[in-house]
Short mmCIF file of C-alpha atoms in Angstrom, two decimals:
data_model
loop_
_atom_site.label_atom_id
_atom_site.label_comp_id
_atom_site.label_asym_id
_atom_site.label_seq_id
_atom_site.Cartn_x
_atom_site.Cartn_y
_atom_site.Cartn_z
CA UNK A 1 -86.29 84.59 90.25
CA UNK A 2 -87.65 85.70 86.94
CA UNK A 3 -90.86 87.12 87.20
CA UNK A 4 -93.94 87.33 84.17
CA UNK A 5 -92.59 88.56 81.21
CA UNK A 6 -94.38 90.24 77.81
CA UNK A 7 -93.63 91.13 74.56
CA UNK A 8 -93.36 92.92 72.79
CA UNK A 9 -93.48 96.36 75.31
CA UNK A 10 -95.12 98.21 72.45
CA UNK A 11 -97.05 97.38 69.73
CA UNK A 12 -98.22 99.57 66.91
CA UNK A 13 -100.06 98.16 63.76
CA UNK A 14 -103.03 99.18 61.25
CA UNK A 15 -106.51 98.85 61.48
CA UNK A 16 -107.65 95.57 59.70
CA UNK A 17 -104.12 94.03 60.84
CA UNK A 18 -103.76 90.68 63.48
CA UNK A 19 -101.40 90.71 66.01
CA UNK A 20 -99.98 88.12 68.33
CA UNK A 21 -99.11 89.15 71.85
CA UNK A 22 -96.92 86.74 74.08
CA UNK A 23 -96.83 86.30 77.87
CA UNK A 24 -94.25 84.13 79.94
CA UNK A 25 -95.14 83.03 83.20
CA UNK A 26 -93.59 82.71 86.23
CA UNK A 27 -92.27 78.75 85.92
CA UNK A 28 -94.61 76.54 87.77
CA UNK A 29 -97.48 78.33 87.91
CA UNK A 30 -100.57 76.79 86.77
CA UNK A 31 -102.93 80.01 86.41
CA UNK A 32 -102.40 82.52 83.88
CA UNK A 33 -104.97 85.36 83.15
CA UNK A 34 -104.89 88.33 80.49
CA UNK A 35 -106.56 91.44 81.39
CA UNK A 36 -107.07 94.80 79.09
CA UNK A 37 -106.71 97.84 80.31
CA UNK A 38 -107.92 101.23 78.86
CA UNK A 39 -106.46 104.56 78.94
CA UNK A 40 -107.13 105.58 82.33
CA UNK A 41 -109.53 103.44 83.36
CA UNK A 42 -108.85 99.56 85.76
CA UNK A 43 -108.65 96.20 84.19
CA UNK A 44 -110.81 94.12 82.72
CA UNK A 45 -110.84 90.34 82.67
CA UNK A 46 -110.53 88.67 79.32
CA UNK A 47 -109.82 85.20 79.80
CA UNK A 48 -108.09 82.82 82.40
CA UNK A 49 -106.11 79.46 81.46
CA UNK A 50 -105.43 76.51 84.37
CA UNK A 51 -102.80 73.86 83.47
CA UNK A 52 -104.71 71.79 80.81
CA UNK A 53 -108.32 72.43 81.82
CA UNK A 54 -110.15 74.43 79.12
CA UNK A 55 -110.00 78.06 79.27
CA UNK A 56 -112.70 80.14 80.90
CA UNK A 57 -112.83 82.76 78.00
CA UNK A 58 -116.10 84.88 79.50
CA UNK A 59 -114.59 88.06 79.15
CA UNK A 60 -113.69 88.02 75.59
CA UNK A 61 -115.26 91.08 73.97
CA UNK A 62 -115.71 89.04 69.98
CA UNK A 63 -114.58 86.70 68.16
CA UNK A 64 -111.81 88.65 66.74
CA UNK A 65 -110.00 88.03 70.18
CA UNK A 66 -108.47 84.75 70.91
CA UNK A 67 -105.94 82.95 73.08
CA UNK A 68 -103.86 79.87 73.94
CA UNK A 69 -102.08 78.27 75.84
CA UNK A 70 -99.17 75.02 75.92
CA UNK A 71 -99.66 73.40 79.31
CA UNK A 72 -98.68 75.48 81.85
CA UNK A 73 -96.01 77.57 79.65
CA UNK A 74 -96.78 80.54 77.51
CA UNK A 75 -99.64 81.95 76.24
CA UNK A 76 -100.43 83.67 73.20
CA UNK A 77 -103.25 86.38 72.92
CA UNK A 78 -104.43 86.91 69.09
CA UNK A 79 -106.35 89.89 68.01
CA UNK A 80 -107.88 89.37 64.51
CA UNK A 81 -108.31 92.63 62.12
CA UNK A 82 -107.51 95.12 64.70
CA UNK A 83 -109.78 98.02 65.23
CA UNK A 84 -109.17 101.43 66.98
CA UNK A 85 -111.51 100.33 69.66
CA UNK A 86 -108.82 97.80 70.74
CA UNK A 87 -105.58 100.06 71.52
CA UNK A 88 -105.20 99.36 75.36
CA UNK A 89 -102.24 98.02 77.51
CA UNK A 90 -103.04 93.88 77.71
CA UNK A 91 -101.44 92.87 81.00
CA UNK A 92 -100.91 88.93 82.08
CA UNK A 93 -100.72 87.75 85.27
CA UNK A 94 -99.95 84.08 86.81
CA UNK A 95 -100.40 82.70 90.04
CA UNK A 96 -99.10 79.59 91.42
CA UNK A 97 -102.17 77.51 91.69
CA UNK A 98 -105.94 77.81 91.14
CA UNK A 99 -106.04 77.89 95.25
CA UNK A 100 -103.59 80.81 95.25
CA UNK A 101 -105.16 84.21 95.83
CA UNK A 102 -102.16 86.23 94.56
CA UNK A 103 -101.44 86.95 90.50
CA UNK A 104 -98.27 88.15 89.45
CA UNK A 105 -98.60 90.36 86.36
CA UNK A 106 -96.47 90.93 83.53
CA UNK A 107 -95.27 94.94 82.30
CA UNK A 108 -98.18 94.64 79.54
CA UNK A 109 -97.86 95.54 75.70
CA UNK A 110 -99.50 99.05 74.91
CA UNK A 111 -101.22 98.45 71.77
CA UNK A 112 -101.80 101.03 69.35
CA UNK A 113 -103.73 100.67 66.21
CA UNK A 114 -103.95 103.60 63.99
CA UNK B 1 -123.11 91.47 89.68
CA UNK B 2 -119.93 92.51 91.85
CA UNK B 3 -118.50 95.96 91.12
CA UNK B 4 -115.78 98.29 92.55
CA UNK B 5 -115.47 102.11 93.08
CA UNK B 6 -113.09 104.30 93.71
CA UNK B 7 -114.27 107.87 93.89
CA UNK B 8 -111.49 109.81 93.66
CA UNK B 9 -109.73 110.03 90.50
CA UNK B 10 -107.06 112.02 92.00
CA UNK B 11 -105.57 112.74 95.38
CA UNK B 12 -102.30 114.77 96.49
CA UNK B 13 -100.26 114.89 99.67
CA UNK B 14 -97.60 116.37 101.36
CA UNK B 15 -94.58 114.13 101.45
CA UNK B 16 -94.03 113.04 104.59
CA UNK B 17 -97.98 113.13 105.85
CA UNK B 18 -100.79 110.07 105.25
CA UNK B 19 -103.41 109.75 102.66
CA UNK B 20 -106.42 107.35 102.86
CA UNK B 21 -108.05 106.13 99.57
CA UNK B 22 -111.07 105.27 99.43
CA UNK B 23 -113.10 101.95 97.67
CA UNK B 24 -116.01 100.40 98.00
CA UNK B 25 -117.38 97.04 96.68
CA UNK B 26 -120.90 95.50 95.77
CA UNK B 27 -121.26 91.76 96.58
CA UNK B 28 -123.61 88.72 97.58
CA UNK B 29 -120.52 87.08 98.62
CA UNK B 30 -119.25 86.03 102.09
CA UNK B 31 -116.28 85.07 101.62
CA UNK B 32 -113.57 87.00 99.61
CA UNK B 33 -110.58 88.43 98.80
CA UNK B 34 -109.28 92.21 98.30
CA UNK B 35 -106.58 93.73 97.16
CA UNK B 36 -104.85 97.21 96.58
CA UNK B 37 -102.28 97.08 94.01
CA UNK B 38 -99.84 100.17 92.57
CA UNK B 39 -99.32 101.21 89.33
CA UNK B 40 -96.23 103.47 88.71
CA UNK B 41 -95.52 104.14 85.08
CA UNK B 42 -93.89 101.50 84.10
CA UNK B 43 -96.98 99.83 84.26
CA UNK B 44 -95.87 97.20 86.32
CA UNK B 45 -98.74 95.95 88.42
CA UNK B 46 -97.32 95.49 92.52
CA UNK B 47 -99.64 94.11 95.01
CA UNK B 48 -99.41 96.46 98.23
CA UNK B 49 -101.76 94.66 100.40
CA UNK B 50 -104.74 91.94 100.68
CA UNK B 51 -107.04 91.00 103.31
CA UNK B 52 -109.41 88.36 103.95
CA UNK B 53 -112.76 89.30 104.35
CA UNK B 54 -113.15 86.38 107.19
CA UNK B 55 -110.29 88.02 108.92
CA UNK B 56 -111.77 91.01 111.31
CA UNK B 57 -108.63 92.50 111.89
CA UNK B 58 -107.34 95.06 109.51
CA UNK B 59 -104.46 94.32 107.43
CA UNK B 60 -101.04 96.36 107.44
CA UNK B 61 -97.58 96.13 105.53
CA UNK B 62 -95.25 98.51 107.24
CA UNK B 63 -96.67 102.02 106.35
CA UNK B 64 -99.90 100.75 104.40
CA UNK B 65 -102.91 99.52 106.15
CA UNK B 66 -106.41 99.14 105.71
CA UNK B 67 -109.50 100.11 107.18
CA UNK B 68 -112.00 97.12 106.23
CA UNK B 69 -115.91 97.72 106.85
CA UNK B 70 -116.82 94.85 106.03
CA UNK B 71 -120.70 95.54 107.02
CA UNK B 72 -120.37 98.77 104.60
CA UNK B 73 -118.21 97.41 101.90
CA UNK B 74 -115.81 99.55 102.36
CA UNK B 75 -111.97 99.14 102.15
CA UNK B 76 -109.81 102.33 102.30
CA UNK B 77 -105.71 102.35 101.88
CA UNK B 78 -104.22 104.62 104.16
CA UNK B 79 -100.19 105.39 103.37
CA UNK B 80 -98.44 106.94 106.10
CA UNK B 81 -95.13 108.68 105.78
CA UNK B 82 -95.80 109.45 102.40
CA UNK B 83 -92.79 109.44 100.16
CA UNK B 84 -91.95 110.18 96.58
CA UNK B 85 -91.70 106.75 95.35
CA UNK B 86 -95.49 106.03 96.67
CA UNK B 87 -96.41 108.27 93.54
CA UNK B 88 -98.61 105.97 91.14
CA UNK B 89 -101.71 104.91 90.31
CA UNK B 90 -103.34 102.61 93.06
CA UNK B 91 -106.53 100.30 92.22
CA UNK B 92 -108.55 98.67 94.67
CA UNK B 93 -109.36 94.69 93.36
CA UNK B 94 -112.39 91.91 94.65
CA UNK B 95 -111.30 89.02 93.47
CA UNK B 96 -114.41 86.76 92.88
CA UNK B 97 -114.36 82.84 92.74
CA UNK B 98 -116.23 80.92 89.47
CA UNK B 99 -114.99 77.64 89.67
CA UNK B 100 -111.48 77.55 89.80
CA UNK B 101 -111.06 81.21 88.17
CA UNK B 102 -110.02 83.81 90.64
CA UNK B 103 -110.29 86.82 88.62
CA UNK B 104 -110.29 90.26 89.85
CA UNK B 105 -112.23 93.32 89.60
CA UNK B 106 -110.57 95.95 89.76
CA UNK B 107 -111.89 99.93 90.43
CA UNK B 108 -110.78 103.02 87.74
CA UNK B 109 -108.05 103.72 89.61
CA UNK B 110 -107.01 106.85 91.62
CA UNK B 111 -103.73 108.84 90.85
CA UNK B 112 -101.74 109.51 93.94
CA UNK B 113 -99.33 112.75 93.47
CA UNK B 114 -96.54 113.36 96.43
CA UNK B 115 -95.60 116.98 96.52
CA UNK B 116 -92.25 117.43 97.92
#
């Protein structure tokens, strides 16, 4: 079956610029989570949706960041007046339930802001 | 706070011989998951293998298994029959429990190079 899906792959805007980065989950899973990742480095958390509970957004880094979510489709991450600080890959996963131990991730969007 | 290390940034091998990567974990926790997932560049994230930290025996998929100290917070890959396609970069993950979010934690990261 079809398996999480991104876009776009690659994303380059200007500082100051939003942008709107889209993840489709596996259908019928409940749990979706976006993650960063820096050049080189392992992911980091940024915020985790479960079918129509609200979202646990801890791992935000400001207020520039922002997601959502329809039910238990896709899920939007927005990134208000980009700075340089944000370029990273953003990687979704899903997993089927908030029980299930095992996320399925997407092939991320490499943001670059220049 | 629960952390994850991976101390090599880099390791190479022979094609053909085994590799063991190392990670270790901080936690409070009793009761856990962890993961090792691969990274080849397509950046595709593939789990290659979890264990439960109730379960004492270590957990393999064909030429990947695990060497889980649980006592020592420890939790080393080791890749046997190495082969080209095992090139990538391989992060060890805790995935912690808040509620109902099941995050993970992941490590930097090491590279794994297969020389043929």
């Amino acid at each position: 079956g079809a398996g999480v899906s991104q876009s776009p792959s690659n994303k380059v805007t200007e500082k100051g610029k939003d942008v709107e980065l889209r993840c489709d989950p596996i259908s019928g899973h409940t749990a979706l989570y976006w993650y960063r990742q820096r050049l080189g480095q392992g992911l980091e958390f940024l915020i985790y949706f479960q079918g129509n509970s609200a979202p646990d957004k801890s791992g935000l880094p400001s207020d520039r960041f922002s997601a959502e979510r329809t039910g238990e489709s896709v899920s939007t991450l927005t990134i208000q007046r980009t700075q340089q600080e944000d370029s990273a890959v953003y990687l979704c996963a899903s997993s089927l339930s908030r029980a299930s131990y095992e996320q399925y991730f997407g092939p991320g969007t490499r943001l670059t802001v220049t | 706070a629960q952390t994850v290390t991976q101390s090599q940034p880099e390791m190479s091998v022979q094609e053909a011989e085994t590799v063991t990567l190392s990670c270790t974990y901080d936690t409070s926790e009793s009761d856990y998951y962890l993961f090792w997932y691969k990274q080849p560049p397509s950046r595709q994230m593939i789990l290659v293998i979890r264990q439960e930290a109730y379960k004492q025996q270590n957990a393999t998929e064909n030429r990947f298994s695990v060497n889980f100290q649980k006592a020592a917070k420890s939790f080393s890959l080791k890749i046997s029959d190495s082969q080209l396609g095992d090139a990538a970069m391989y992060f060890c993950a805790y995935q912690i429990r808040m509620d109902s979010n099941y995050q993970l934690i992941w490590g930097a990261g090491t590279k794994l190079i297969i020389k043929p």
